[in-house]
mmCIF file of C-alpha atoms in Angstrom:
data_model
loop_
_atom_site.group_PDB
_atom_site.id
_atom_site.type_symbol
_atom_site.label_atom_id
_atom_site.label_comp_id
_atom_site.label_asym_id
_atom_site.label_seq_id
_atom_site.Cartn_x
_atom_site.Cartn_y
_atom_site.Cartn_z
ATOM 1 C CA MET A 165 -10.026 -5.517 -7.289
ATOM 2 C CA GLY A 166 -8.884 -5.835 -3.698
ATOM 3 C CA ARG A 167 -12.311 -5.102 -2.264
ATOM 4 C CA GLY A 168 -13.906 -7.525 -4.723
ATOM 5 C CA ASN A 169 -11.383 -10.217 -3.803
ATOM 6 C CA LEU A 170 -11.992 -9.550 -0.115
ATOM 7 C CA ARG A 171 -15.770 -9.795 -0.570
ATOM 8 C CA ASN A 172 -15.370 -13.119 -2.372
ATOM 9 C CA CYS A 173 -13.226 -14.496 0.463
ATOM 10 C CA ALA A 174 -15.353 -13.123 3.288
ATOM 11 C CA VAL A 175 -18.470 -15.053 2.243
ATOM 12 C CA HIS A 176 -16.848 -18.300 3.382
ATOM 13 C CA LYS A 177 -17.655 -19.383 6.934
ATOM 14 C CA ASP A 178 -14.033 -20.287 7.687
ATOM 15 C CA VAL A 179 -12.753 -16.800 6.791
ATOM 16 C CA ALA A 180 -12.473 -13.970 9.294
ATOM 17 C CA VAL A 181 -11.430 -10.559 8.012
ATOM 18 C CA THR A 182 -9.078 -9.376 10.761
ATOM 19 C CA ALA A 183 -7.219 -6.531 9.057
ATOM 20 C CA LEU A 184 -7.513 -4.033 6.227
ATOM 21 C CA CYS A 185 -4.814 -1.872 4.741
ATOM 22 C CA ASP A 186 -5.018 1.058 2.374
ATOM 23 C CA VAL A 187 -2.971 4.226 2.030
ATOM 24 C CA GLN A 188 -6.090 6.146 1.023
ATOM 25 C CA GLN A 189 -7.928 6.926 4.250
ATOM 26 C CA LYS A 190 -11.308 7.466 2.587
ATOM 27 C CA ARG A 191 -11.223 4.050 0.899
ATOM 28 C CA LEU A 192 -9.925 2.392 4.084
ATOM 29 C CA ASP A 193 -12.744 3.910 6.148
ATOM 30 C CA SER A 194 -15.344 2.856 3.586
ATOM 31 C CA THR A 195 -14.130 -0.738 3.507
ATOM 32 C CA LEU A 196 -13.781 -0.852 7.278
ATOM 33 C CA GLN A 197 -17.506 -0.103 7.636
ATOM 34 C CA GLN A 198 -18.239 -3.499 6.081
ATOM 35 C CA TYR A 199 -15.890 -5.389 8.431
ATOM 36 C CA LYS A 200 -15.909 -3.162 11.544
ATOM 37 C CA GLU A 201 -16.880 -6.058 13.824
ATOM 38 C CA SER A 202 -13.696 -8.009 13.120
ATOM 39 C CA ALA A 203 -11.095 -5.942 11.263
ATOM 40 C CA ARG A 204 -8.492 -3.416 12.355
ATOM 41 C CA PRO A 205 -7.373 -0.723 9.901
ATOM 42 C CA TYR A 206 -3.765 -0.181 8.823
ATOM 43 C CA ARG A 207 -2.171 2.422 6.588
ATOM 44 C CA ASP A 208 1.214 0.624 6.444
ATOM 45 C CA TYR A 209 1.172 -2.933 5.122
ATOM 46 C CA ARG A 210 4.247 -3.837 7.194
ATOM 47 C CA GLU A 211 2.292 -3.240 10.391
ATOM 48 C CA LEU A 212 -0.490 -5.489 9.087
ATOM 49 C CA LEU A 213 2.057 -8.231 8.312
ATOM 50 C CA ALA A 214 3.289 -8.068 11.901
ATOM 51 C CA ALA A 215 -0.195 -8.913 13.228
ATOM 52 C CA GLU A 216 -0.227 -12.443 14.613
ATOM 53 C CA ASP A 217 -3.920 -13.019 13.853
ATOM 54 C CA VAL A 218 -3.395 -12.481 10.118
ATOM 55 C CA ASP A 219 -2.849 -15.801 8.312
ATOM 56 C CA ALA A 220 -3.066 -14.652 4.713
ATOM 57 C CA VAL A 221 -3.149 -11.458 2.675
ATOM 58 C CA ILE A 222 -4.594 -10.226 -0.581
ATOM 59 C CA ILE A 223 -2.119 -8.098 -2.512
ATOM 60 C CA ALA A 224 -4.119 -5.833 -4.804
ATOM 61 C CA THR A 225 -1.920 -2.758 -4.804
ATOM 62 C CA PRO A 226 -0.442 -1.142 -7.925
ATOM 63 C CA PRO A 227 1.730 -3.773 -9.623
ATOM 64 C CA HIS A 228 5.052 -2.064 -8.905
ATOM 65 C CA TRP A 229 4.483 -2.964 -5.215
ATOM 66 C CA HIS A 230 3.583 -6.637 -5.722
ATOM 67 C CA CYS A 231 7.076 -8.132 -5.535
ATOM 68 C CA ARG A 232 8.160 -6.271 -2.387
ATOM 69 C CA GLN A 233 4.876 -6.913 -0.582
ATOM 70 C CA ALA A 234 4.781 -10.587 -1.595
ATOM 71 C CA VAL A 235 8.311 -11.215 -0.320
ATOM 72 C CA ASP A 236 7.543 -9.357 2.904
ATOM 73 C CA ALA A 237 4.362 -11.425 3.351
ATOM 74 C CA CYS A 238 6.277 -14.671 2.863
ATOM 75 C CA GLU A 239 8.938 -13.583 5.338
ATOM 76 C CA ALA A 240 6.170 -12.744 7.829
ATOM 77 C CA GLY A 241 4.742 -16.252 7.444
ATOM 78 C CA LYS A 242 1.588 -15.212 5.593
ATOM 79 C CA ASP A 243 -0.003 -17.046 2.676
ATOM 80 C CA LEU A 244 -0.924 -14.781 -0.197
ATOM 81 C CA TYR A 245 -3.208 -14.071 -3.098
ATOM 82 C CA ILE A 246 -1.671 -11.698 -5.620
ATOM 83 C CA GLN A 247 -3.797 -9.759 -8.047
ATOM 84 C CA LYS A 248 -2.547 -9.783 -11.622
ATOM 85 C CA PRO A 249 -0.087 -8.944 -12.904
ATOM 86 C CA MET A 250 1.991 -10.776 -10.333
ATOM 87 C CA THR A 251 4.976 -8.543 -11.087
ATOM 88 C CA LEU A 252 6.197 -6.211 -13.800
ATOM 89 C CA HIS A 253 9.375 -8.106 -14.662
ATOM 90 C CA LEU A 254 10.377 -11.761 -14.962
ATOM 91 C CA ALA A 255 13.170 -11.335 -12.411
ATOM 92 C CA GLU A 256 10.618 -10.080 -9.857
ATOM 93 C CA SER A 257 8.416 -13.098 -10.521
ATOM 94 C CA ARG A 258 11.363 -15.358 -9.792
ATOM 95 C CA VAL A 259 12.026 -13.474 -6.557
ATOM 96 C CA VAL A 260 8.407 -14.040 -5.477
ATOM 97 C CA LYS A 261 8.572 -17.727 -6.441
ATOM 98 C CA ASN A 262 11.788 -18.196 -4.468
ATOM 99 C CA ALA A 263 10.310 -16.475 -1.400
ATOM 100 C CA VAL A 264 7.195 -18.676 -1.554
ATOM 101 C CA LEU A 265 9.330 -21.810 -1.764
ATOM 102 C CA LYS A 266 11.845 -20.721 0.873
ATOM 103 C CA HIS A 267 9.167 -19.829 3.421
ATOM 104 C CA GLN A 268 6.809 -22.675 2.401
ATOM 105 C CA ARG A 269 3.844 -20.404 1.795
ATOM 106 C CA VAL A 270 0.714 -20.901 -0.276
ATOM 107 C CA CYS A 271 0.439 -18.427 -3.138
ATOM 108 C CA GLN A 272 -2.247 -17.923 -5.751
ATOM 109 C CA LEU A 273 -2.287 -15.466 -8.613
ATOM 110 C CA GLY A 274 -5.544 -13.827 -9.675
ATOM 111 C CA THR A 275 -6.462 -14.811 -13.191
ATOM 112 C CA GLN A 276 -10.207 -14.047 -13.189
ATOM 113 C CA ILE A 277 -11.148 -14.253 -16.869
ATOM 114 C CA HIS A 278 -8.637 -17.018 -17.612
ATOM 115 C CA ALA A 279 -10.475 -19.351 -15.238
ATOM 116 C CA SER A 280 -13.918 -18.674 -16.690
ATOM 117 C CA GLU A 281 -15.868 -21.221 -18.673
ATOM 118 C CA THR A 282 -16.151 -18.916 -21.700
ATOM 119 C CA TYR A 283 -12.400 -18.360 -21.833
ATOM 120 C CA ARG A 284 -11.748 -22.118 -21.628
ATOM 121 C CA ARG A 285 -14.180 -22.704 -24.515
ATOM 122 C CA VAL A 286 -12.338 -20.173 -26.674
ATOM 123 C CA VAL A 287 -8.993 -21.858 -25.879
ATOM 124 C CA GLU A 288 -10.455 -25.259 -26.791
ATOM 125 C CA TRP A 289 -11.911 -23.813 -29.999
ATOM 126 C CA VAL A 290 -8.547 -22.307 -31.027
ATOM 127 C CA GLN A 291 -6.661 -25.485 -30.149
ATOM 128 C CA SER A 292 -9.086 -27.618 -32.174
ATOM 129 C CA GLY A 293 -8.124 -25.776 -35.333
#
């Protein structure tokens, strides 16, 4: 999902892809080919968060990493988009919420299907009885 999210962001004229991070070198290299003019590769997300030209991050790692990476992003002053599920436990979700509020960051959670027109129609249909 991370590469799909990145593609969807990169089509906007006011978005510059400045960094990519992946622990799998083959996938990192493949993605870097698409953004080689503007992006630097990282294998450690903490190094990416230290980059001053990074304003926001997409967190699309396995869910057990989401809480730690989201808090670290907030502490680094980065806005964030978190792929679902946001966290694995309610307490982790509260930790992320508190970090977003404390550091005054913008955070969005990926919902994909829940924002689609078809899904909304089904919700309306169920709610109508």
